[in-house]
């Protein structure tokens, strides 16, 4: 390694350590579930996974992957348009489309590459992108690649600002309005009914990345769009298979036939990168089928959210209000959030603290993500740890005083 460059890297890393924002990887030795064994901490309760339905180690999801490996081997060693598409890809894509109520769908190796493949392909010269300022990093990077389009950012879920941005553009210009369905750091939902209404007035094409909503929100888990009764009214939906729907990896775009065909022809992360591994496609398909045939998973997940929120409030915590599976607890400074998550880990609860620059300085938080996999006894054990740590760190006394 070039010595002077390596020294510069070490200096940068030291600066992260000094700022308290250095990340340490935790190593798990058992499947993702309600509890996992962590090399660094032993057996812990997991409150920081996107395994919302507990399907990551579901026997049917696991078996589908094993069967897929036997049937298809590891993969085709090719991109899809050359010889890299299996029938299971078509089956999964048809399933995603019918699940979300769109004409068609196309899978990618991740939602990151779905967003990066989609946005620059559709947002060409002469079009505009109007994007929520708190959108996921993959949307931000996708917009960066759409360098020929006019790009505007509106204040988080601020519909007056969105309308002002739309009105500032020529009326007949195609305007892609892009938003997360569930915002991952706040746990709040995009105001989709208003966004759809504004899109109608201003020639907007609505793009919703529902990665944290798919499999979680809505009466039957079809996402934030179903939650609002807007099925069929969102032009383009993107999402991940790496969260509620099995948790392995994979992403998709779901939209009209012509939009999906356009992506097959032109989307660069589709054209120049291998397909979703067939094992993962098999597991994801099984995960969607599990959700469809086991609606009680959603009931359990929602009961758990309500129980844990009520438990936190009874202890004196003030979690941000919201309807999703994400329960953020604002604790102030970044270093404090990190310290609190370390203390909780010592008590056997794995929950991540987020601080600057992921969230604004002063609004560092502990982010709880609730899973259907968790049993009541585990929730009670986790609440006891929140009680102990909150008192030890003086957080609960401060909350009670205010
Ligand atoms: C998690 C997430 C992604 C990334 O999904 P991957 O499939 O892991 O790449 C993209 N967008 C949003 C909104 C997410 O929450």
mmCIF file of C-alpha atoms and ligand atoms in Angstrom:
data_model
loop_
_atom_site.group_PDB
_atom_site.id
_atom_site.type_symbol
_atom_site.label_atom_id
_atom_site.label_comp_id
_atom_site.label_asym_id
_atom_site.label_seq_id
_atom_site.Cartn_x
_atom_site.Cartn_y
_atom_site.Cartn_z
ATOM 1 C CA UNK A 1 0.000 0.000 0.000
ATOM 2 C CA UNK A 2 1.163 3.477 -0.843
ATOM 3 C CA UNK A 3 2.554 4.659 2.527
ATOM 4 C CA UNK A 4 1.498 8.288 2.485
ATOM 5 C CA UNK A 5 -2.005 7.398 1.294
ATOM 6 C CA UNK A 6 -2.341 4.748 3.997
ATOM 7 C CA UNK A 7 -1.269 7.317 6.620
ATOM 8 C CA UNK A 8 -3.953 9.697 5.362
ATOM 9 C CA UNK A 9 -6.600 6.985 5.702
ATOM 10 C CA UNK A 10 -5.513 6.307 9.275
ATOM 11 C CA UNK A 11 -5.710 10.004 10.109
ATOM 12 C CA UNK A 12 -9.253 10.144 8.724
ATOM 13 C CA UNK A 13 -10.242 7.075 10.741
ATOM 14 C CA UNK A 14 -8.768 8.599 13.894
ATOM 15 C CA UNK A 15 -10.882 11.675 13.302
ATOM 16 C CA UNK A 16 -14.001 9.478 13.185
ATOM 17 C CA UNK A 17 -12.975 7.864 16.475
ATOM 18 C CA UNK A 18 -12.386 11.270 18.061
ATOM 19 C CA UNK A 19 -15.813 12.434 16.884
ATOM 20 C CA UNK A 20 -17.467 9.336 18.372
ATOM 21 C CA UNK A 21 -18.872 8.344 14.968
ATOM 22 C CA UNK A 22 -16.603 5.394 14.270
ATOM 23 C CA UNK A 23 -18.624 2.258 13.473
ATOM 24 C CA UNK A 24 -17.763 -1.172 14.809
ATOM 25 C CA UNK A 25 -19.144 -4.269 13.112
ATOM 26 C CA UNK A 26 -20.856 -6.860 15.279
ATOM 27 C CA UNK A 27 -20.510 -10.498 14.288
ATOM 28 C CA UNK A 28 -23.484 -12.824 14.584
ATOM 29 C CA UNK A 29 -23.040 -16.583 14.656
ATOM 30 C CA UNK A 30 -26.710 -17.624 14.486
ATOM 31 C CA UNK A 31 -29.552 -16.738 12.065
ATOM 32 C CA UNK A 32 -31.318 -13.394 12.353
ATOM 33 C CA UNK A 33 -34.244 -13.949 14.720
ATOM 34 C CA UNK A 34 -35.775 -12.519 17.904
ATOM 35 C CA UNK A 35 -32.518 -13.418 19.665
ATOM 36 C CA UNK A 36 -29.086 -13.951 18.159
ATOM 37 C CA UNK A 37 -25.670 -14.955 19.428
ATOM 38 C CA UNK A 38 -23.185 -12.159 18.938
ATOM 39 C CA UNK A 39 -19.451 -12.889 19.144
ATOM 40 C CA UNK A 40 -18.892 -9.692 21.112
ATOM 41 C CA UNK A 41 -21.837 -9.928 23.507
ATOM 42 C CA UNK A 42 -23.314 -13.422 23.652
ATOM 43 C CA UNK A 43 -27.049 -14.030 23.448
ATOM 44 C CA UNK A 44 -28.975 -10.788 22.804
ATOM 45 C CA UNK A 45 -32.508 -9.671 21.929
ATOM 46 C CA UNK A 46 -32.594 -7.949 18.542
ATOM 47 C CA UNK A 47 -34.377 -4.603 18.277
ATOM 48 C CA UNK A 48 -32.393 -3.262 15.343
ATOM 49 C CA UNK A 49 -33.096 -5.533 12.417
ATOM 50 C CA UNK A 50 -35.421 -4.996 9.453
ATOM 51 C CA UNK A 51 -36.592 -8.586 9.935
ATOM 52 C CA UNK A 52 -40.065 -7.164 10.590
ATOM 53 C CA UNK A 53 -42.021 -10.362 9.995
ATOM 54 C CA UNK A 54 -39.421 -12.750 11.370
ATOM 55 C CA UNK A 55 -39.086 -14.462 7.985
ATOM 56 C CA UNK A 56 -35.265 -14.429 7.773
ATOM 57 C CA UNK A 57 -34.990 -17.865 9.401
ATOM 58 C CA UNK A 58 -38.475 -19.104 8.552
ATOM 59 C CA UNK A 59 -38.176 -22.821 7.653
ATOM 60 C CA UNK A 60 -40.096 -22.421 4.388
ATOM 61 C CA UNK A 61 -38.010 -19.446 3.298
ATOM 62 C CA UNK A 62 -34.794 -21.330 4.117
ATOM 63 C CA UNK A 63 -35.967 -24.527 2.384
ATOM 64 C CA UNK A 64 -36.968 -22.593 -0.749
ATOM 65 C CA UNK A 65 -33.421 -21.259 -0.962
ATOM 66 C CA UNK A 66 -31.933 -24.733 -0.541
ATOM 67 C CA UNK A 67 -34.248 -26.147 -3.215
ATOM 68 C CA UNK A 68 -33.338 -23.238 -5.479
ATOM 69 C CA UNK A 69 -29.644 -23.930 -5.052
ATOM 70 C CA UNK A 70 -30.165 -27.551 -6.052
ATOM 71 C CA UNK A 71 -32.384 -26.677 -8.986
ATOM 72 C CA UNK A 72 -30.468 -23.717 -10.432
ATOM 73 C CA UNK A 73 -26.963 -23.941 -9.049
ATOM 74 C CA UNK A 74 -25.234 -20.790 -7.865
ATOM 75 C CA UNK A 75 -26.187 -18.652 -10.845
ATOM 76 C CA UNK A 76 -25.604 -18.076 -14.557
ATOM 77 C CA UNK A 77 -22.347 -16.125 -14.410
ATOM 78 C CA UNK A 78 -23.915 -13.610 -16.732
ATOM 79 C CA UNK A 79 -26.010 -10.466 -16.823
ATOM 80 C CA UNK A 80 -29.693 -10.961 -17.438
ATOM 81 C CA UNK A 81 -30.014 -9.835 -21.041
ATOM 82 C CA UNK A 82 -27.242 -12.190 -22.172
ATOM 83 C CA UNK A 83 -28.117 -15.485 -20.491
ATOM 84 C CA UNK A 84 -28.705 -14.569 -16.864
ATOM 85 C CA UNK A 85 -32.467 -14.898 -16.402
ATOM 86 C CA UNK A 86 -34.093 -17.964 -14.854
ATOM 87 C CA UNK A 87 -37.791 -18.772 -14.875
ATOM 88 C CA UNK A 88 -37.765 -18.115 -11.118
ATOM 89 C CA UNK A 89 -36.922 -14.463 -11.840
ATOM 90 C CA UNK A 90 -40.065 -14.171 -13.984
ATOM 91 C CA UNK A 91 -42.144 -15.961 -11.342
ATOM 92 C CA UNK A 92 -40.880 -13.658 -8.603
ATOM 93 C CA UNK A 93 -41.434 -10.566 -10.743
ATOM 94 C CA UNK A 94 -44.998 -11.609 -11.588
ATOM 95 C CA UNK A 95 -45.589 -12.216 -7.889
ATOM 96 C CA UNK A 96 -44.247 -8.795 -6.898
ATOM 97 C CA UNK A 97 -46.378 -7.098 -9.562
ATOM 98 C CA UNK A 98 -49.575 -8.859 -8.469
ATOM 99 C CA UNK A 99 -48.708 -8.288 -4.789
ATOM 100 C CA UNK A 100 -48.345 -4.542 -5.385
ATOM 101 C CA UNK A 101 -51.075 -4.175 -8.006
ATOM 102 C CA UNK A 102 -48.858 -3.040 -10.892
ATOM 103 C CA UNK A 103 -48.653 -4.421 -14.443
ATOM 104 C CA UNK A 104 -45.056 -5.590 -14.136
ATOM 105 C CA UNK A 105 -41.935 -5.675 -11.974
ATOM 106 C CA UNK A 106 -38.212 -6.110 -12.434
ATOM 107 C CA UNK A 107 -35.763 -7.379 -9.812
ATOM 108 C CA UNK A 108 -32.277 -6.092 -9.089
ATOM 109 C CA UNK A 109 -29.578 -7.342 -6.710
ATOM 110 C CA UNK A 110 -30.637 -4.674 -4.209
ATOM 111 C CA UNK A 111 -32.992 -1.743 -3.845
ATOM 112 C CA UNK A 112 -29.878 0.418 -3.981
ATOM 113 C CA UNK A 113 -29.173 -0.745 -7.521
ATOM 114 C CA UNK A 114 -32.890 -0.584 -8.385
ATOM 115 C CA UNK A 115 -32.969 3.117 -7.476
ATOM 116 C CA UNK A 116 -29.665 3.801 -9.199
ATOM 117 C CA UNK A 117 -30.833 1.903 -12.260
ATOM 118 C CA UNK A 118 -34.235 3.572 -12.364
ATOM 119 C CA UNK A 119 -33.701 7.265 -11.696
ATOM 120 C CA UNK A 120 -31.102 8.218 -14.345
ATOM 121 C CA UNK A 121 -32.884 6.018 -16.915
ATOM 122 C CA UNK A 122 -36.202 7.839 -16.603
ATOM 123 C CA UNK A 123 -35.106 11.318 -15.506
ATOM 124 C CA UNK A 124 -33.524 12.348 -18.785
ATOM 125 C CA UNK A 125 -32.844 15.825 -20.226
ATOM 126 C CA UNK A 126 -36.002 17.932 -20.311
ATOM 127 C CA UNK A 127 -37.485 16.314 -17.201
ATOM 128 C CA UNK A 128 -37.241 17.268 -13.531
ATOM 129 C CA UNK A 129 -36.835 15.405 -10.250
ATOM 130 C CA UNK A 130 -38.431 16.786 -7.091
ATOM 131 C CA UNK A 131 -37.166 14.759 -4.132
ATOM 132 C CA UNK A 132 -37.863 14.786 -0.369
ATOM 133 C CA UNK A 133 -34.782 15.999 1.522
ATOM 134 C CA UNK A 134 -34.842 12.976 3.870
ATOM 135 C CA UNK A 135 -34.947 10.371 1.112
ATOM 136 C CA UNK A 136 -32.690 7.325 1.380
ATOM 137 C CA UNK A 137 -29.064 7.621 0.260
ATOM 138 C CA UNK A 138 -29.698 5.372 -2.754
ATOM 139 C CA UNK A 139 -32.287 7.838 -4.050
ATOM 140 C CA UNK A 140 -29.907 10.729 -3.470
ATOM 141 C CA UNK A 141 -27.167 8.937 -5.400
ATOM 142 C CA UNK A 142 -29.622 7.928 -8.134
ATOM 143 C CA UNK A 143 -30.554 11.590 -8.517
ATOM 144 C CA UNK A 144 -26.874 12.530 -8.703
ATOM 145 C CA UNK A 145 -26.525 10.216 -11.686
ATOM 146 C CA UNK A 146 -29.490 11.847 -13.426
ATOM 147 C CA UNK A 147 -27.280 14.779 -14.278
ATOM 148 C CA UNK A 148 -29.269 15.826 -17.359
ATOM 149 C CA UNK A 149 -32.518 16.357 -15.429
ATOM 150 C CA UNK A 150 -33.389 19.466 -13.442
ATOM 151 C CA UNK A 151 -33.142 18.478 -9.765
ATOM 152 C CA UNK A 152 -34.964 20.075 -6.847
ATOM 153 C CA UNK A 153 -35.291 19.045 -3.231
ATOM 154 C CA UNK A 154 -38.313 19.825 -1.044
ATOM 155 C CA UNK A 155 -38.389 20.130 2.740
ATOM 156 C CA UNK A 156 -39.255 16.889 4.465
ATOM 157 C CA UNK A 157 -42.947 16.074 3.865
ATOM 158 C CA UNK A 158 -43.646 19.796 3.391
ATOM 159 C CA UNK A 159 -46.453 19.795 0.835
ATOM 160 C CA UNK A 160 -46.435 23.589 0.411
ATOM 161 C CA UNK A 161 -42.743 23.437 -0.449
ATOM 162 C CA UNK A 162 -43.314 20.506 -2.812
ATOM 163 C CA UNK A 163 -46.073 22.449 -4.560
ATOM 164 C CA UNK A 164 -43.895 25.567 -4.823
ATOM 165 C CA UNK A 165 -41.107 23.508 -6.414
ATOM 166 C CA UNK A 166 -43.535 21.866 -8.857
ATOM 167 C CA UNK A 167 -45.117 25.225 -9.741
ATOM 168 C CA UNK A 168 -41.685 26.704 -10.484
ATOM 169 C CA UNK A 169 -41.248 24.269 -13.383
ATOM 170 C CA UNK A 170 -42.877 24.466 -16.845
ATOM 171 C CA UNK A 171 -46.441 23.007 -16.701
ATOM 172 C CA UNK A 172 -45.968 20.384 -19.403
ATOM 173 C CA UNK A 173 -42.557 19.199 -18.166
ATOM 174 C CA UNK A 174 -42.487 15.620 -16.797
ATOM 175 C CA UNK A 175 -41.719 15.869 -13.069
ATOM 176 C CA UNK A 176 -40.648 12.829 -11.053
ATOM 177 C CA UNK A 177 -41.790 13.287 -7.466
ATOM 178 C CA UNK A 178 -39.689 10.854 -5.400
ATOM 179 C CA UNK A 179 -40.241 9.876 -1.781
ATOM 180 C CA UNK A 180 -39.563 7.105 0.673
ATOM 181 C CA UNK A 181 -42.834 5.457 1.762
ATOM 182 C CA UNK A 182 -41.638 5.108 5.383
ATOM 183 C CA UNK A 183 -38.742 7.355 6.391
ATOM 184 C CA UNK A 184 -36.193 5.185 8.099
ATOM 185 C CA UNK A 185 -34.838 7.568 10.743
ATOM 186 C CA UNK A 186 -38.161 9.171 11.783
ATOM 187 C CA UNK A 187 -40.459 6.212 11.176
ATOM 188 C CA UNK A 188 -43.017 8.598 9.642
ATOM 189 C CA UNK A 189 -45.007 8.007 6.457
ATOM 190 C CA UNK A 190 -44.869 10.044 3.262
ATOM 191 C CA UNK A 191 -48.050 12.081 2.704
ATOM 192 C CA UNK A 192 -48.946 10.035 -0.330
ATOM 193 C CA UNK A 193 -52.566 11.224 -0.825
ATOM 194 C CA UNK A 194 -51.382 14.839 -1.095
ATOM 195 C CA UNK A 195 -48.406 13.860 -3.250
ATOM 196 C CA UNK A 196 -50.699 12.004 -5.671
ATOM 197 C CA UNK A 197 -53.060 14.998 -5.831
ATOM 198 C CA UNK A 198 -50.173 17.393 -6.551
ATOM 199 C CA UNK A 199 -48.832 15.032 -9.213
ATOM 200 C CA UNK A 200 -52.204 15.186 -11.004
ATOM 201 C CA UNK A 201 -52.150 18.998 -11.015
ATOM 202 C CA UNK A 202 -48.521 19.441 -12.067
ATOM 203 C CA UNK A 203 -47.855 16.578 -14.506
ATOM 204 C CA UNK A 204 -45.993 14.589 -11.890
ATOM 205 C CA UNK A 205 -44.875 10.970 -12.053
ATOM 206 C CA UNK A 206 -44.903 9.601 -8.498
ATOM 207 C CA UNK A 207 -42.034 7.332 -7.447
ATOM 208 C CA UNK A 208 -42.266 5.721 -3.983
ATOM 209 C CA UNK A 209 -39.451 3.670 -2.461
ATOM 210 C CA UNK A 210 -41.357 1.607 0.077
ATOM 211 C CA UNK A 211 -38.465 -0.451 1.422
ATOM 212 C CA UNK A 212 -39.510 -0.062 5.079
ATOM 213 C CA UNK A 213 -43.224 -0.329 4.215
ATOM 214 C CA UNK A 214 -43.349 -3.403 1.983
ATOM 215 C CA UNK A 215 -44.514 -6.375 4.027
ATOM 216 C CA UNK A 216 -45.230 -4.156 7.042
ATOM 217 C CA UNK A 217 -47.728 -1.387 6.298
ATOM 218 C CA UNK A 218 -51.265 -1.751 4.969
ATOM 219 C CA UNK A 219 -54.023 -4.169 5.870
ATOM 220 C CA UNK A 220 -52.352 -7.106 4.089
ATOM 221 C CA UNK A 221 -48.740 -5.941 4.248
ATOM 222 C CA UNK A 222 -48.619 -4.571 0.723
ATOM 223 C CA UNK A 223 -47.078 -1.399 2.022
ATOM 224 C CA UNK A 224 -47.618 2.294 2.618
ATOM 225 C CA UNK A 225 -49.548 2.565 -0.650
ATOM 226 C CA UNK A 226 -52.079 0.019 0.566
ATOM 227 C CA UNK A 227 -52.143 1.773 3.963
ATOM 228 C CA UNK A 228 -53.504 4.887 2.221
ATOM 229 C CA UNK A 229 -55.826 2.970 -0.121
ATOM 230 C CA UNK A 230 -53.800 4.130 -3.129
ATOM 231 C CA UNK A 231 -53.076 0.745 -4.712
ATOM 232 C CA UNK A 232 -52.712 1.234 -8.468
ATOM 233 C CA UNK A 233 -52.304 4.998 -8.162
ATOM 234 C CA UNK A 234 -48.535 5.252 -7.693
ATOM 235 C CA UNK A 235 -46.711 5.334 -11.033
ATOM 236 C CA UNK A 236 -43.480 3.655 -9.942
ATOM 237 C CA UNK A 237 -42.811 1.660 -6.769
ATOM 238 C CA UNK A 238 -39.370 0.504 -5.673
ATOM 239 C CA UNK A 239 -38.558 -1.660 -2.694
ATOM 240 C CA UNK A 240 -36.250 -4.179 -1.136
ATOM 241 C CA UNK A 241 -36.409 -7.925 -0.572
ATOM 242 C CA UNK A 242 -33.730 -7.485 2.093
ATOM 243 C CA UNK A 243 -36.011 -6.289 4.901
ATOM 244 C CA UNK A 244 -39.449 -7.772 5.720
ATOM 245 C CA UNK A 245 -39.551 -10.067 2.671
ATOM 246 C CA UNK A 246 -36.952 -12.594 3.740
ATOM 247 C CA UNK A 247 -34.077 -10.318 4.587
ATOM 248 C CA UNK A 248 -31.460 -11.756 2.230
ATOM 249 C CA UNK A 249 -30.991 -9.155 -0.480
ATOM 250 C CA UNK A 250 -32.606 -7.941 -3.650
ATOM 251 C CA UNK A 251 -34.696 -5.048 -4.804
ATOM 252 C CA UNK A 252 -37.292 -4.290 -7.427
ATOM 253 C CA UNK A 253 -39.075 -1.716 -9.486
ATOM 254 C CA UNK A 254 -42.825 -2.285 -9.974
ATOM 255 C CA UNK A 255 -44.659 -0.207 -12.581
ATOM 256 C CA UNK A 256 -46.346 -0.319 -16.004
ATOM 257 C CA UNK A 257 -45.268 -2.745 -18.723
ATOM 258 C CA UNK A 258 -43.697 0.050 -20.751
ATOM 259 C CA UNK A 259 -41.695 1.410 -17.811
ATOM 260 C CA UNK A 260 -40.367 -2.058 -16.922
ATOM 261 C CA UNK A 261 -39.539 -2.762 -20.584
ATOM 262 C CA UNK A 262 -37.660 0.542 -20.728
ATOM 263 C CA UNK A 263 -35.577 -0.544 -17.708
ATOM 264 C CA UNK A 264 -34.802 -3.915 -19.341
ATOM 265 C CA UNK A 265 -33.553 -2.030 -22.392
ATOM 266 C CA UNK A 266 -31.670 0.827 -20.751
ATOM 267 C CA UNK A 267 -31.141 0.567 -16.993
ATOM 268 C CA UNK A 268 -27.407 0.332 -16.417
ATOM 269 C CA UNK A 269 -27.385 -1.598 -13.132
ATOM 270 C CA UNK A 270 -29.603 -4.122 -14.935
ATOM 271 C CA UNK A 271 -27.572 -4.289 -18.134
ATOM 272 C CA UNK A 272 -24.101 -4.503 -16.643
ATOM 273 C CA UNK A 273 -24.544 -6.422 -13.395
ATOM 274 C CA UNK A 274 -25.596 -9.980 -12.607
ATOM 275 C CA UNK A 275 -29.116 -11.003 -11.675
ATOM 276 C CA UNK A 276 -30.445 -11.616 -8.196
ATOM 277 C CA UNK A 277 -29.017 -15.041 -7.225
ATOM 278 C CA UNK A 278 -31.668 -17.712 -7.893
ATOM 279 C CA UNK A 279 -31.460 -18.978 -4.299
ATOM 280 C CA UNK A 280 -32.419 -15.514 -3.089
ATOM 281 C CA UNK A 281 -35.195 -15.239 -5.672
ATOM 282 C CA UNK A 282 -36.629 -18.548 -4.395
ATOM 283 C CA UNK A 283 -36.471 -17.414 -0.761
ATOM 284 C CA UNK A 284 -38.054 -14.043 -1.547
ATOM 285 C CA UNK A 285 -40.915 -15.695 -3.411
ATOM 286 C CA UNK A 286 -41.473 -18.007 -0.430
ATOM 287 C CA UNK A 287 -41.412 -14.995 1.921
ATOM 288 C CA UNK A 288 -44.179 -13.235 -0.024
ATOM 289 C CA UNK A 289 -46.203 -16.458 -0.009
ATOM 290 C CA UNK A 290 -45.686 -16.784 3.754
ATOM 291 C CA UNK A 291 -46.992 -13.264 4.254
ATOM 292 C CA UNK A 292 -50.021 -13.945 2.046
ATOM 293 C CA UNK A 293 -50.919 -17.161 3.830
ATOM 294 C CA UNK A 294 -50.061 -16.010 7.371
ATOM 295 C CA UNK A 295 -51.768 -12.662 7.997
ATOM 296 C CA UNK A 296 -51.330 -13.324 11.731
ATOM 297 C CA UNK A 297 -47.673 -12.301 11.300
ATOM 298 C CA UNK A 298 -48.858 -8.756 10.659
ATOM 299 C CA UNK A 299 -51.190 -8.840 13.653
ATOM 300 C CA UNK A 300 -48.343 -9.989 15.874
ATOM 301 C CA UNK A 301 -46.003 -7.343 14.537
ATOM 302 C CA UNK A 302 -48.555 -4.586 15.191
ATOM 303 C CA UNK A 303 -49.418 -5.877 18.649
ATOM 304 C CA UNK A 304 -45.706 -5.831 19.453
ATOM 305 C CA UNK A 305 -45.346 -2.235 18.224
ATOM 306 C CA UNK A 306 -48.288 -1.087 20.367
ATOM 307 C CA UNK A 307 -47.079 -3.017 23.427
ATOM 308 C CA UNK A 308 -43.513 -1.745 23.209
ATOM 309 C CA UNK A 309 -44.546 1.860 22.584
ATOM 310 C CA UNK A 310 -46.878 1.760 25.593
ATOM 311 C CA UNK A 311 -44.151 0.126 27.685
ATOM 312 C CA UNK A 312 -41.620 2.806 26.778
ATOM 313 C CA UNK A 313 -44.069 5.584 27.619
ATOM 314 C CA UNK A 314 -44.877 3.963 30.965
ATOM 315 C CA UNK A 315 -41.148 4.070 31.773
ATOM 316 C CA UNK A 316 -40.971 7.790 30.984
ATOM 317 C CA UNK A 317 -39.587 7.611 27.462
ATOM 318 C CA UNK A 318 -41.076 9.784 24.754
ATOM 319 C CA UNK A 319 -40.708 7.910 21.479
ATOM 320 C CA UNK A 320 -41.559 9.818 18.297
ATOM 321 C CA UNK A 321 -45.187 9.160 17.346
ATOM 322 C CA UNK A 322 -45.825 7.125 14.243
ATOM 323 C CA UNK A 323 -47.636 4.260 12.614
ATOM 324 C CA UNK A 324 -44.710 2.214 11.293
ATOM 325 C CA UNK A 325 -42.544 -0.506 12.828
ATOM 326 C CA UNK A 326 -39.815 2.060 13.527
ATOM 327 C CA UNK A 327 -39.811 3.585 17.018
ATOM 328 C CA UNK A 328 -37.182 6.330 17.375
ATOM 329 C CA UNK A 329 -36.294 7.674 20.819
ATOM 330 C CA UNK A 330 -34.498 11.019 20.623
ATOM 331 C CA UNK A 331 -31.765 11.231 23.276
ATOM 332 C CA UNK A 332 -29.733 14.283 22.213
ATOM 333 C CA UNK A 333 -26.037 14.093 21.460
ATOM 334 C CA UNK A 334 -24.416 11.480 19.243
ATOM 335 C CA UNK A 335 -21.990 10.265 21.879
ATOM 336 C CA UNK A 336 -24.868 9.785 24.319
ATOM 337 C CA UNK A 337 -26.847 7.675 21.839
ATOM 338 C CA UNK A 338 -23.807 5.482 21.229
ATOM 339 C CA UNK A 339 -23.196 5.116 24.959
ATOM 340 C CA UNK A 340 -26.801 4.192 25.563
ATOM 341 C CA UNK A 341 -26.777 1.537 22.858
ATOM 342 C CA UNK A 342 -23.586 0.084 24.357
ATOM 343 C CA UNK A 343 -25.173 -0.016 27.810
ATOM 344 C CA UNK A 344 -28.268 -1.726 26.400
ATOM 345 C CA UNK A 345 -26.072 -4.295 24.693
ATOM 346 C CA UNK A 346 -24.485 -5.095 28.055
ATOM 347 C CA UNK A 347 -28.012 -5.733 29.303
ATOM 348 C CA UNK A 348 -28.600 -8.137 26.424
ATOM 349 C CA UNK A 349 -30.503 -5.833 24.063
ATOM 350 C CA UNK A 350 -29.117 -5.078 20.624
ATOM 351 C CA UNK A 351 -30.448 -1.722 19.442
ATOM 352 C CA UNK A 352 -28.515 0.809 17.422
ATOM 353 C CA UNK A 353 -27.893 4.445 18.251
ATOM 354 C CA UNK A 354 -27.765 6.896 15.361
ATOM 355 C CA UNK A 355 -26.152 10.274 15.465
ATOM 356 C CA UNK A 356 -24.666 12.934 13.261
ATOM 357 C CA UNK A 357 -24.215 12.840 10.249
ATOM 358 C CA UNK A 358 -26.987 10.250 9.744
ATOM 359 C CA UNK A 359 -29.403 12.528 11.638
ATOM 360 C CA UNK A 360 -29.016 16.245 12.504
ATOM 361 C CA UNK A 361 -26.726 17.133 15.442
ATOM 362 C CA UNK A 362 -28.693 17.225 18.714
ATOM 363 C CA UNK A 363 -31.305 14.732 17.557
ATOM 364 C CA UNK A 364 -29.275 11.556 18.004
ATOM 365 C CA UNK A 365 -31.520 8.630 18.698
ATOM 366 C CA UNK A 366 -31.987 5.040 19.650
ATOM 367 C CA UNK A 367 -33.952 3.397 16.874
ATOM 368 C CA UNK A 368 -36.099 0.435 17.840
ATOM 369 C CA UNK A 369 -37.432 -1.724 15.014
ATOM 370 C CA UNK A 370 -40.178 -4.086 15.997
ATOM 371 C CA UNK A 371 -40.467 -7.639 14.706
ATOM 372 C CA UNK A 372 -43.229 -10.223 14.738
ATOM 373 C CA UNK A 373 -40.549 -12.690 15.852
ATOM 374 C CA UNK A 374 -40.352 -11.185 19.344
ATOM 375 C CA UNK A 375 -42.323 -12.817 22.147
ATOM 376 C CA UNK A 376 -43.912 -10.962 25.050
ATOM 377 C CA UNK A 377 -41.244 -12.184 27.519
ATOM 378 C CA UNK A 378 -38.508 -10.770 25.269
ATOM 379 C CA UNK A 379 -40.285 -7.439 24.997
ATOM 380 C CA UNK A 380 -40.584 -7.317 28.800
ATOM 381 C CA UNK A 381 -36.907 -8.169 29.179
ATOM 382 C CA UNK A 382 -36.024 -5.412 26.704
ATOM 383 C CA UNK A 383 -38.225 -2.903 28.535
ATOM 384 C CA UNK A 384 -36.534 -3.798 31.825
ATOM 385 C CA UNK A 385 -33.172 -3.052 30.183
ATOM 386 C CA UNK A 386 -34.479 0.296 28.888
ATOM 387 C CA UNK A 387 -35.660 1.099 32.414
ATOM 388 C CA UNK A 388 -32.307 0.238 34.009
ATOM 389 C CA UNK A 389 -30.139 1.977 31.410
ATOM 390 C CA UNK A 390 -32.393 5.030 31.174
ATOM 391 C CA UNK A 391 -32.130 5.518 34.937
ATOM 392 C CA UNK A 392 -28.400 4.836 35.104
ATOM 393 C CA UNK A 393 -27.698 7.373 32.392
ATOM 394 C CA UNK A 394 -30.058 9.928 33.932
ATOM 395 C CA UNK A 395 -32.241 10.082 30.842
ATOM 396 C CA UNK A 396 -35.481 9.054 32.506
ATOM 397 C CA UNK A 397 -35.107 11.436 35.466
ATOM 398 C CA UNK A 398 -34.510 14.254 32.964
ATOM 399 C CA UNK A 399 -37.623 13.274 30.990
ATOM 400 C CA UNK A 400 -39.774 13.079 34.087
ATOM 401 C CA UNK A 401 -38.605 16.514 35.234
ATOM 402 C CA UNK A 402 -39.509 18.188 31.906
HETATM 403 C C1 LIG B 1 -32.919 -0.159 3.066
HETATM 404 C C2 LIG B 1 -33.335 0.774 1.984
HETATM 405 C C3 LIG B 1 -32.771 0.704 0.711
HETATM 406 C C4 LIG B 1 -31.651 -0.241 0.388
HETATM 407 O O1 LIG B 1 -32.143 -1.531 0.192
HETATM 408 P P1 LIG B 1 -31.110 -2.686 -0.225
HETATM 409 O O2 LIG B 1 -31.967 -3.681 -0.899
HETATM 410 O O3 LIG B 1 -30.463 -3.181 1.023
HETATM 411 O O4 LIG B 1 -30.131 -2.068 -1.167
HETATM 412 C C5 LIG B 1 -33.234 1.557 -0.256
HETATM 413 N N1 LIG B 1 -34.187 2.467 0.006
HETATM 414 C C6 LIG B 1 -34.742 2.592 1.227
HETATM 415 C C7 LIG B 1 -35.805 3.609 1.461
HETATM 416 C C8 LIG B 1 -34.321 1.744 2.251
HETATM 417 O O5 LIG B 1 -34.859 1.879 3.466
#
